[in-house]
Short mmCIF file of C-alpha atoms in Angstrom, two decimals:
data_model
loop_
_atom_site.label_atom_id
_atom_site.label_comp_id
_atom_site.label_asym_id
_atom_site.label_seq_id
_atom_site.Cartn_x
_atom_site.Cartn_y
_atom_site.Cartn_z
CA MET B 1 -2.78 -22.94 -1.00
CA GLY B 2 -6.53 -22.70 -0.50
CA THR B 3 -8.93 -20.06 -1.73
CA GLN B 4 -9.13 -18.52 1.75
CA THR B 5 -5.37 -18.16 2.23
CA PHE B 6 -2.37 -16.96 0.27
CA GLN B 7 1.03 -18.35 1.19
CA PHE B 8 4.10 -16.14 0.93
CA LYS B 9 7.64 -17.29 1.64
CA GLN B 10 7.76 -16.05 5.22
CA PHE B 11 4.12 -15.50 6.17
CA THR B 12 0.55 -16.52 5.38
CA ILE B 13 -2.35 -14.23 4.55
CA HIS B 14 -5.85 -15.37 5.53
CA HIS B 15 -8.39 -13.28 3.66
CA ASP B 16 -11.73 -15.05 4.11
CA ARG B 17 -13.15 -12.15 6.17
CA CYS B 18 -11.73 -9.33 4.03
CA ALA B 19 -13.58 -7.71 1.13
CA MET B 20 -10.31 -7.17 -0.72
CA LYS B 21 -8.18 -10.26 -1.25
CA VAL B 22 -4.44 -10.49 -1.88
CA GLY B 23 -3.65 -8.71 -5.15
CA THR B 24 -0.76 -7.53 -7.27
CA ASP B 25 -1.15 -3.87 -6.25
CA GLY B 26 -0.43 -4.52 -2.59
CA VAL B 27 2.50 -6.80 -3.36
CA LEU B 28 4.02 -4.23 -5.73
CA LEU B 29 3.78 -1.44 -3.18
CA GLY B 30 4.98 -3.57 -0.27
CA ALA B 31 8.03 -4.66 -2.23
CA TRP B 32 8.81 -1.25 -3.78
CA CYS B 33 8.30 1.28 -0.97
CA ASN B 34 11.59 2.69 0.28
CA VAL B 35 11.21 1.83 3.95
CA PRO B 36 13.55 3.47 6.48
CA THR B 37 16.05 1.56 8.57
CA THR B 38 14.80 3.04 11.87
CA GLY B 39 11.72 4.78 13.20
CA ASN B 40 7.97 4.47 12.71
CA ILE B 41 5.97 3.39 9.64
CA LEU B 42 2.22 3.78 9.12
CA ASP B 43 0.15 1.57 6.78
CA ILE B 44 -3.15 3.29 5.95
CA GLY B 45 -6.02 0.96 5.11
CA THR B 46 -4.07 -2.18 5.88
CA GLY B 47 -6.84 -4.64 4.84
CA THR B 48 -5.40 -8.12 5.37
CA GLY B 49 -2.19 -6.60 6.73
CA ILE B 50 -0.21 -7.66 3.68
CA ILE B 51 1.79 -4.45 3.19
CA ALA B 52 2.55 -4.10 6.89
CA LEU B 53 3.78 -7.71 6.92
CA MET B 54 5.93 -7.20 3.82
CA VAL B 55 7.46 -4.11 5.39
CA ALA B 56 8.08 -6.06 8.60
CA GLN B 57 9.83 -8.81 6.63
CA ARG B 58 12.01 -6.26 4.88
CA THR B 59 12.99 -4.68 8.21
CA SER B 60 13.38 -7.87 10.24
CA ASN B 61 16.81 -6.94 11.62
CA LEU B 62 16.07 -3.24 12.08
CA GLN B 63 14.57 -1.04 14.77
CA VAL B 64 11.31 -0.28 12.97
CA SER B 65 7.81 -0.14 14.45
CA ILE B 66 4.75 -0.44 12.18
CA ASP B 67 1.23 0.82 12.85
CA ALA B 68 -1.53 -0.50 10.56
CA ILE B 69 -4.89 1.27 10.61
CA GLU B 70 -8.09 -0.18 9.14
CA ILE B 71 -11.61 1.26 9.25
CA ASP B 72 -13.49 -2.02 8.60
CA LYS B 73 -13.89 -4.17 11.74
CA ASN B 74 -13.75 -7.53 9.94
CA ALA B 75 -10.66 -6.56 7.97
CA TYR B 76 -9.03 -5.23 11.14
CA LEU B 77 -9.67 -8.54 12.93
CA GLN B 78 -8.28 -10.46 9.95
CA ALA B 79 -5.19 -8.25 9.83
CA GLU B 80 -4.66 -8.79 13.56
CA GLU B 81 -4.94 -12.56 13.01
CA ASN B 82 -2.39 -12.50 10.19
CA ILE B 83 -0.03 -10.31 12.17
CA GLN B 84 -0.13 -12.51 15.26
CA LEU B 85 0.51 -15.63 13.16
CA SER B 86 3.56 -14.00 11.60
CA PRO B 87 7.12 -13.75 13.00
CA TRP B 88 6.67 -9.98 13.55
CA GLY B 89 3.63 -9.72 15.81
CA ASP B 90 5.61 -7.67 18.34
CA ARG B 91 6.47 -4.94 15.79
CA ILE B 92 3.11 -4.44 14.01
CA HIS B 93 0.19 -2.81 15.78
CA ALA B 94 -3.25 -3.03 14.13
CA ILE B 95 -5.66 -0.18 14.91
CA ASN B 96 -9.39 -0.18 14.10
CA LEU B 97 -9.88 3.48 13.16
CA SER B 98 -10.38 5.60 10.08
CA LEU B 99 -7.47 7.75 8.95
CA GLN B 100 -9.46 10.86 9.75
CA GLU B 101 -10.02 9.69 13.34
CA TYR B 102 -6.46 8.50 13.76
CA ALA B 103 -4.95 11.77 12.53
CA GLN B 104 -6.88 13.63 15.23
CA ILE B 105 -5.65 11.54 18.14
CA SER B 106 -2.16 10.33 17.15
CA ASP B 107 0.84 12.04 18.70
CA ILE B 108 3.25 9.99 16.54
CA ARG B 109 4.92 11.56 13.53
CA TYR B 110 5.98 8.92 11.06
CA ASP B 111 9.17 8.45 9.10
CA TYR B 112 7.27 6.70 6.32
CA ILE B 113 3.61 6.26 5.35
CA VAL B 114 2.41 3.67 2.86
CA SER B 115 -1.09 3.04 1.49
CA ASN B 116 -2.90 1.04 -1.16
CA PRO B 117 -5.99 3.27 -1.07
CA PRO B 118 -9.50 2.69 -2.44
CA PHE B 119 -9.73 4.10 -5.94
CA PHE B 120 -12.78 3.06 -7.98
CA ASN B 121 -14.48 6.41 -7.46
CA ASN B 122 -15.58 6.77 -11.09
CA THR B 123 -17.36 3.44 -11.39
CA LEU B 124 -20.65 2.07 -10.09
CA PRO B 125 -20.15 0.98 -6.47
CA PRO B 126 -20.58 -2.74 -5.79
CA GLN B 127 -23.61 -3.83 -3.80
CA ASP B 128 -21.58 -5.34 -0.96
CA ILE B 129 -21.01 -2.57 1.59
CA TYR B 130 -17.68 -4.02 2.74
CA ARG B 131 -16.29 -4.18 -0.80
CA GLN B 132 -17.69 -0.70 -1.34
CA THR B 133 -15.70 0.63 1.62
CA ALA B 134 -12.55 -1.21 0.58
CA ARG B 135 -12.69 -0.44 -3.14
CA HIS B 136 -14.21 3.03 -3.42
CA THR B 137 -13.18 6.50 -2.36
CA LEU B 138 -16.41 7.02 -0.46
CA SER B 139 -14.92 6.70 3.03
CA LEU B 140 -11.46 8.05 2.14
CA THR B 141 -10.96 10.39 -0.79
CA TYR B 142 -7.54 11.09 -2.25
CA GLU B 143 -7.78 14.60 -0.82
CA GLU B 144 -8.45 13.22 2.67
CA LEU B 145 -5.71 10.63 2.33
CA LEU B 146 -2.98 13.11 1.46
CA SER B 147 -4.09 15.98 3.71
CA ASN B 148 -4.19 13.69 6.75
CA ALA B 149 -1.02 11.82 5.81
CA VAL B 150 0.88 15.11 5.53
CA GLN B 151 -0.11 15.89 9.13
CA LEU B 152 1.29 12.54 10.27
CA ILE B 153 4.71 12.51 8.60
CA LYS B 154 7.89 14.09 9.88
CA PRO B 155 9.40 17.01 7.94
CA ASP B 156 11.85 14.60 6.28
CA GLY B 157 9.33 11.74 6.01
CA HIS B 158 7.86 10.23 2.85
CA ILE B 159 4.52 8.88 1.61
CA SER B 160 4.16 6.05 -0.94
CA ILE B 161 0.95 4.89 -2.60
CA ILE B 162 -0.20 3.00 -5.68
CA TYR B 163 -3.02 4.33 -7.86
CA PRO B 164 -4.56 3.91 -11.35
CA ALA B 165 -2.52 5.53 -14.10
CA ASP B 166 -5.54 7.48 -15.35
CA GLN B 167 -5.65 9.30 -12.00
CA ASP B 168 -2.09 10.62 -12.29
CA THR B 169 -2.94 14.21 -13.21
CA ARG B 170 -5.50 14.42 -10.42
CA LEU B 171 -3.15 12.97 -7.80
CA SER B 172 -0.35 15.28 -8.89
CA ARG B 173 -2.55 18.31 -8.31
CA ILE B 174 -3.66 17.08 -4.89
CA ALA B 175 -0.06 16.38 -3.89
CA VAL B 176 1.08 19.86 -4.91
CA LYS B 177 -1.83 21.39 -2.99
CA ASN B 178 -0.62 19.57 0.12
CA GLY B 179 3.01 20.64 -0.28
CA LEU B 180 4.29 17.29 -1.54
CA TRP B 181 7.04 16.72 -4.09
CA ILE B 182 7.77 13.57 -6.11
CA SER B 183 10.88 11.70 -5.05
CA ARG B 184 10.30 8.40 -6.93
CA LYS B 185 7.82 7.33 -9.61
CA VAL B 186 7.24 4.10 -11.56
CA TRP B 187 4.65 3.43 -14.25
CA ILE B 188 3.38 -0.17 -14.12
CA LYS B 189 2.52 -1.97 -17.37
CA GLY B 190 1.05 -5.46 -17.56
CA LYS B 191 2.76 -6.20 -20.88
CA PRO B 192 5.32 -4.38 -23.06
CA ASP B 193 2.75 -3.10 -25.57
CA ALA B 194 0.10 -2.18 -22.98
CA LEU B 195 -0.64 1.25 -21.61
CA PRO B 196 0.41 1.88 -17.99
CA LYS B 197 -2.17 0.51 -15.58
CA ARG B 198 -0.86 1.68 -12.22
CA VAL B 199 1.57 4.20 -10.77
CA LEU B 200 3.87 3.65 -7.81
CA ILE B 201 4.83 6.99 -6.30
CA GLU B 202 6.75 8.38 -3.38
CA TRP B 203 6.37 11.97 -2.16
CA GLY B 204 8.35 14.04 0.32
CA LYS B 205 8.04 17.57 1.68
CA ALA B 206 11.04 18.99 -0.19
CA PRO B 207 11.81 19.18 -3.93
CA VAL B 208 14.44 16.73 -5.20
CA ASP B 209 15.66 15.52 -8.57
CA TYR B 210 13.87 12.35 -9.62
CA THR B 211 13.45 10.11 -12.65
CA GLU B 212 10.37 8.29 -13.88
CA GLU B 213 10.74 4.59 -14.64
CA THR B 214 8.56 1.88 -16.15
CA LEU B 215 8.11 -1.63 -14.78
CA ILE B 216 6.64 -4.31 -17.04
CA ILE B 217 5.17 -7.33 -15.26
CA GLU B 218 4.93 -9.95 -18.05
CA THR B 219 6.22 -10.51 -21.56
CA ALA B 220 3.63 -13.30 -22.03
CA PRO B 221 1.09 -14.96 -19.71
CA LEU B 222 2.98 -16.20 -16.62
CA THR B 223 6.30 -15.20 -18.18
CA TYR B 224 7.51 -12.54 -15.81
CA THR B 225 10.16 -9.94 -16.56
CA PRO B 226 13.49 -10.07 -14.71
CA GLU B 227 12.67 -6.72 -13.11
CA TYR B 228 9.35 -7.95 -11.70
CA ILE B 229 10.97 -11.17 -10.45
CA ALA B 230 13.75 -9.22 -8.77
CA LEU B 231 11.21 -6.97 -7.04
CA THR B 232 8.94 -9.74 -5.72
CA ARG B 233 11.14 -12.83 -5.35
CA ASP B 234 11.57 -12.41 -1.59
CA PHE B 235 7.82 -12.81 -1.18
CA TYR B 236 6.17 -14.98 -3.84
CA MET B 237 6.65 -18.73 -3.35
CA LYS B 238 7.27 -19.51 -7.02
CA MET B 239 9.52 -16.59 -7.96
#
């Protein structure tokens, strides 16, 4: 494995032209999201295409079509490259548009929407404009993400994202404002004694009973928990 590629069990991610490289957040969401067995899935801000490819792997024997939108031209081209080199190039369609633009022109209503959105809105933006677009909520705020996603999902569809744990109260308010209800929620902790770092969440348009869970990644450096291994073993080479 070189620095410009990341090898998964069934596909390879090239990320030399992408501001955001392969990271744990995307893998967690791609492995955890509760993808449907039929219909259409939308990946918002696909980056390298990693989540779209993970979803495609998980639905290899199913009638599922995946659209992957990406605002940055270089990232879009990289995602298209990764998709075409994968076994699922006929089921994933990369689109070089912002979510705001796409929501205005799309006549598709999705069964499931997934996104690993930009989130460092409270920190100093990096100097690199491409990393700034990928990492910061300057081009896509949480409000814009959810309001546009709600327009694109079916009445019984669902939206899953991953976000920093310290943004939970804010995201909850935005979700309620957009008529979304929690259906699944997991707090992510790096180690047993650490505070939650991320939240995996799934929303739908109707209230349901749900439980909150906690997933711990490691008990010691490179000593992964059985739960994390079970979640990611179909993807990581060494799990």
